[in-house]
Amino acid sequence: MTLQAKIQSLVQLGAAFSRILNETASTDSLTSAEKNVQQWLSRAVHHNGWYTEEMLRFCLQGWSENFTVEKLEHWLTKYAITENQSPKRIGLILAGNVPLVGFHDILCVWLSGNHALIKRSSSDQQLTTAVVQLLESIAPDFANAYTFVEEKLTDFDAVIATGSDNSARYFEYYFRNKPNIIRKNRNGIAVLSGEETAEDLAGLATDIFTYFGLGCRNVSKIYLPQKYDMAHFYQGIYHRSDVLQLEKYCNNYDYNKAVFMMSNRQIYDNGFLILVEDESFSSPIAAVFYEFYTDLSELQSQINTNADQIQCLVSNLPLSGAIPFGTTQRPELWDYADGIDTLEFLLKID
């Protein structure tokens, strides 16, 4: 397929997602592949206790909004992508912490003209499979561009692996002789001024609670000005008490609160989110770490020093790379994980 044909296929995929999400539409108007994805929206929670239908719909909506001609061409226009007569075999080890977290890698391999060897996470296997099959129903040639791998990866030319810091050490050793991208733990951070509006804090709540804080783009650490009013923060996020409807979240909230209290840590608590002063970036589920700052330039230096632990930064303040509140879980197609250009990597493999 030509690149333009692939772009049109992704536009059609975006339209298919919109049809699937249209609650007023008749299921008779859906293709069998679309029905299959729709069915997983309601039953995925039975395979992964963190996957609520609301979160899956949020995920598909984000993909649908990205799959426009304008956004796809804006993303791809800077690359010299030609039809690849000798595709490389790219091993993809996908994470499963949030829905379709590895789909962007699959698309990059396809768009670069290579072949994806996809090792799915058991946590996201069914949904990833259904969406890949949906794209195949739209672009039949896509069937020749991927293979699902059930056992250990073999016979590959390069690899992209996503996991924890612990698994990354294994990946770095095992794949040391092949071109690779190895992704580790990262987190989102927020810097507040104390002048945030109710809308800003509602956006921050989205950044914290979407996917229940399991994603690398979730805000797990906030920086606050001295004498910040914690009540103002809690008032701004109180509408997200709905997270307590998920038993797994409640269990983590109760457990982590007990751990902090038994450790004699000073905490703030509103009944569903714990604030703990800590220098670390990766907070446990149902908790957010915080630190106070006094000088913005010093804070910028601190952020730069720890860039390898930070996936994204939200703030209204003039900080390098800051994005608006409420946007961490709506990345653009060109917002590459860990700041590594996946397409450029794939196009340069010898």
XYZ file of C-alpha atoms in Angstrom:
350
model
C 0.000 0.000 0.000
C 1.124 3.546 -0.633
C 1.478 5.893 2.307
C -1.530 7.878 1.109
C -3.614 4.705 1.010
C -2.560 3.911 4.578
C -3.551 7.405 5.679
C -6.987 6.939 4.140
C -7.307 3.584 5.909
C -6.585 5.222 9.256
C -9.159 7.921 8.532
C -11.655 5.110 7.938
C -10.541 3.479 11.188
C -11.250 6.732 13.016
C -14.707 6.822 11.460
C -15.247 3.198 12.526
C -14.347 4.113 16.121
C -16.906 6.935 15.981
C -19.599 4.518 14.812
C -18.702 2.069 17.570
C -18.949 4.849 20.176
C -22.288 6.135 18.860
C -24.690 4.812 21.484
C -27.740 5.861 19.486
C -26.731 4.005 16.319
C -28.165 0.606 15.513
C -25.739 -2.298 15.716
C -27.079 -3.355 12.319
C -25.094 -0.456 10.831
C -21.793 -1.900 12.117
C -19.538 -4.346 10.327
C -18.706 -7.626 12.046
C -15.227 -6.314 12.939
C -16.768 -3.153 14.415
C -19.246 -5.218 16.417
C -16.376 -7.265 17.786
C -14.647 -4.146 19.138
C -17.928 -2.825 20.519
C -18.523 -6.058 22.397
C -15.117 -5.782 24.046
C -15.990 -2.357 25.407
C -18.565 -3.921 27.695
C -16.811 -7.164 28.572
C -13.143 -6.166 28.778
C -13.519 -5.516 32.517
C -13.972 -9.276 32.925
C -10.473 -9.803 31.476
C -8.808 -6.801 33.111
C -10.284 -5.398 36.295
C -8.869 -1.934 35.550
C -10.619 -1.631 32.172
C -13.970 0.050 32.627
C -16.174 0.702 29.629
C -15.912 4.447 30.293
C -12.114 4.320 30.082
C -12.162 2.223 26.909
C -14.554 4.635 25.258
C -12.276 7.522 26.287
C -9.366 5.690 24.666
C -11.144 5.033 21.361
C -12.430 8.603 21.260
C -8.874 9.878 21.504
C -7.752 7.688 18.613
C -10.771 8.732 16.559
C -9.900 12.416 17.022
C -6.313 11.769 15.904
C -7.233 9.903 12.734
C -7.963 12.861 10.489
C -6.253 13.644 7.198
C -4.908 16.893 8.619
C -3.330 15.316 11.707
C -1.992 12.273 9.893
C -0.369 14.345 7.162
C 1.027 16.797 9.721
C 2.580 13.852 11.547
C 4.007 12.044 8.545
C 5.028 14.826 6.176
C 8.526 15.264 7.654
C 9.519 11.639 7.016
C 10.906 10.235 3.780
C 8.609 7.206 3.701
C 8.684 5.145 0.518
C 7.366 1.710 -0.343
C 9.713 -0.727 1.387
C 10.823 -3.587 -0.848
C 12.751 -5.330 1.949
C 10.763 -4.918 5.173
C 12.506 -5.507 8.479
C 11.003 -7.725 11.172
C 10.376 -5.538 14.212
C 9.684 -7.218 17.537
C 7.124 -5.349 19.635
C 6.751 -6.210 23.311
C 3.632 -4.350 24.361
C 2.656 -3.134 27.804
C -0.872 -3.554 29.126
C -1.181 -0.918 31.812
C -3.649 1.174 29.771
C -5.850 0.257 26.790
C -4.146 0.036 23.371
C -0.899 1.409 24.807
C 1.092 -0.425 22.129
C -1.100 0.468 19.155
C 1.021 3.486 18.215
C 4.073 1.225 17.846
C 2.101 -1.147 15.619
C 1.076 1.766 13.400
C 4.641 3.088 13.203
C 5.935 -0.285 12.023
C 3.198 -0.511 9.383
C 3.615 3.064 8.171
C 7.394 2.599 7.882
C 6.855 -0.385 5.597
C 8.131 -2.987 8.033
C 6.651 -6.147 9.577
C 5.538 -6.186 13.224
C 6.075 -9.245 15.413
C 3.544 -8.383 18.111
C 3.874 -9.886 21.575
C 0.732 -8.734 23.307
C 0.324 -8.156 27.011
C -2.139 -10.545 28.618
C -3.736 -7.475 30.229
C -4.634 -5.915 26.870
C -4.626 -8.900 24.528
C -8.288 -9.059 23.546
C -8.797 -5.364 22.835
C -5.526 -5.025 20.891
C -6.454 -8.070 18.822
C -9.939 -6.751 18.058
C -8.635 -3.330 16.961
C -5.848 -4.826 14.825
C -8.420 -7.062 13.133
C -10.664 -4.041 12.590
C -7.842 -2.232 10.777
C -7.227 -5.383 8.718
C -10.896 -5.426 7.670
C -10.444 -1.864 6.364
C -6.999 -2.401 4.808
C -6.669 -6.105 3.859
C -2.979 -5.648 2.951
C -2.334 -4.910 6.621
C -2.655 -8.664 7.212
C 0.786 -9.079 5.647
C 2.342 -6.450 7.913
C 2.042 -8.154 11.296
C 2.261 -11.475 13.109
C 1.050 -12.176 16.625
C 3.753 -13.940 18.628
C 2.764 -16.214 21.501
C 6.184 -17.555 22.487
C 9.591 -15.881 22.787
C 10.549 -13.439 20.040
C 12.901 -14.925 17.453
C 14.177 -13.962 14.002
C 13.835 -10.196 14.355
C 15.921 -7.268 13.091
C 15.059 -4.727 15.791
C 12.866 -4.476 18.853
C 10.715 -1.989 20.726
C 9.956 -3.134 24.262
C 7.914 -1.359 26.905
C 7.847 -2.327 30.564
C 8.946 -1.505 34.078
C 12.418 -0.506 35.215
C 12.969 -4.127 36.272
C 11.912 -5.646 32.955
C 13.938 -3.011 31.107
C 17.139 -4.379 32.619
C 16.306 -7.782 31.162
C 15.342 -6.271 27.802
C 18.551 -4.232 27.612
C 20.637 -7.364 28.141
C 18.639 -9.719 25.928
C 18.325 -7.284 23.010
C 21.751 -5.663 23.386
C 22.938 -6.870 19.959
C 19.954 -5.521 18.017
C 18.751 -1.982 17.323
C 16.252 -1.270 20.068
C 14.062 1.135 21.948
C 13.646 0.075 25.571
C 11.081 2.060 27.541
C 11.126 2.240 31.343
C 8.927 3.743 34.043
C 8.029 7.385 33.533
C 5.437 9.660 35.078
C 3.540 12.861 34.468
C 4.115 15.865 36.714
C 2.231 19.105 37.320
C 3.428 22.491 38.538
C 0.795 24.688 40.162
C 0.937 28.410 40.789
C -2.000 28.626 43.193
C -3.929 30.718 40.660
C -5.491 27.784 38.792
C -9.147 28.083 37.851
C -11.790 25.479 38.563
C -11.453 24.431 34.925
C -7.687 24.001 35.312
C -8.115 21.779 38.357
C -10.821 19.755 36.637
C -8.324 19.180 33.833
C -5.681 18.171 36.359
C -8.150 15.658 37.807
C -8.425 14.130 34.329
C -4.630 13.958 34.153
C -4.500 12.181 37.518
C -7.445 9.786 37.399
C -7.798 8.708 33.767
C -6.971 4.982 33.625
C -6.877 5.205 37.451
C -3.343 6.568 37.378
C -1.807 3.499 35.732
C -0.332 5.229 32.668
C 3.060 6.831 32.195
C 1.294 10.070 31.240
C -0.758 10.197 34.442
C 0.232 12.971 36.835
C 1.692 11.285 39.920
C 3.711 14.230 41.290
C 2.752 17.878 41.782
C 4.913 20.876 42.669
C 3.219 23.507 44.797
C 4.125 27.059 45.844
C 4.846 27.609 49.516
C 1.713 27.868 51.708
C -0.475 26.368 48.992
C -4.050 25.768 50.127
C -4.622 22.006 49.846
C -8.358 22.539 50.310
C -8.399 24.460 47.001
C -6.838 21.487 45.238
C -9.256 18.995 46.783
C -12.269 21.154 45.948
C -11.140 21.224 42.325
C -10.915 17.457 41.993
C -13.809 16.341 44.204
C -16.033 15.597 41.224
C -13.794 12.604 40.485
C -14.875 10.691 43.574
C -16.471 8.354 41.042
C -13.167 6.421 41.003
C -14.398 4.780 44.205
C -16.918 2.852 42.110
C -14.075 0.560 41.037
C -13.293 -2.009 43.726
C -9.648 -2.382 42.667
C -9.100 1.351 43.132
C -10.775 1.287 46.563
C -8.608 -1.613 47.660
C -5.452 0.237 46.629
C -6.637 3.420 48.335
C -7.282 1.588 51.622
C -4.010 -0.343 51.465
C -1.769 2.588 50.579
C -3.408 4.865 53.143
C -2.775 2.221 55.804
C 0.871 1.882 54.729
C 1.468 5.630 54.933
C -0.206 5.909 58.323
C 1.694 2.933 59.756
C 4.898 4.575 58.519
C 3.933 7.761 60.406
C 3.883 9.741 57.160
C 2.022 13.043 57.212
C -0.728 12.837 54.618
C -3.615 14.847 53.260
C -6.706 12.832 52.423
C -10.142 13.530 50.988
C -11.515 10.000 51.025
C -10.277 8.926 47.603
C -6.884 10.558 46.953
C -3.917 10.786 49.299
C -1.307 13.557 49.064
C 2.127 12.729 50.464
C 5.219 14.919 50.506
C 7.950 12.951 48.745
C 10.823 13.605 46.344
C 9.999 10.562 44.199
C 8.056 10.776 40.946
C 6.215 7.444 40.919
C 3.453 7.399 43.504
C 1.288 4.357 44.305
C -2.282 4.113 43.046
C -4.714 6.479 44.815
C -1.839 8.705 45.943
C 0.005 11.686 44.490
C 3.373 12.899 45.736
C 4.027 16.621 46.176
C 6.895 18.997 46.842
C 6.989 22.723 47.498
C 9.058 25.078 45.373
C 10.186 28.666 45.891
C 12.017 29.568 42.681
C 10.689 28.655 39.248
C 14.083 28.699 37.519
C 15.505 26.322 40.114
C 12.499 24.067 39.626
C 13.060 24.104 35.860
C 16.648 22.958 36.439
C 15.415 20.185 38.723
C 12.932 19.048 36.094
C 15.616 19.082 33.399
C 17.940 17.012 35.596
C 15.247 14.379 36.052
C 13.967 14.417 32.476
C 14.553 10.675 32.080
C 11.863 10.025 34.708
C 9.278 12.453 33.328
C 6.918 11.682 30.457
C 5.012 14.965 30.390
C 4.539 18.199 32.331
C 1.304 20.140 32.809
C 1.263 23.745 33.991
C 0.113 27.264 33.158
C 3.522 28.580 34.194
C 6.299 29.412 31.673
C 8.115 26.083 31.927
C 9.830 24.353 29.021
C 7.642 21.676 27.436
C 4.585 22.417 29.578
C 1.201 21.423 28.146
C -2.268 22.554 29.287
C -4.124 20.904 32.130
C -6.364 18.051 31.011
C -4.311 17.067 27.970
C -1.860 14.431 29.215
C -4.148 11.588 28.149
C -4.817 13.112 24.733
C -1.338 12.912 23.149
C -0.909 13.851 19.525
C 0.370 11.258 17.060
C 3.788 12.946 17.109
C 4.059 12.897 20.928
C 6.401 9.934 21.119
C 6.844 7.987 24.352
C 10.048 8.941 26.183
C 10.669 11.601 23.519
C 12.156 8.991 21.144
C 10.988 9.337 17.538
C 9.784 5.805 16.791
C 9.285 6.370 13.064
C 12.736 7.872 12.625
C 14.210 4.863 14.444
C 12.361 2.428 12.189
C 13.251 4.224 8.965
C 16.983 4.194 9.801
C 17.323 0.463 10.490
C 19.872 -1.015 8.064
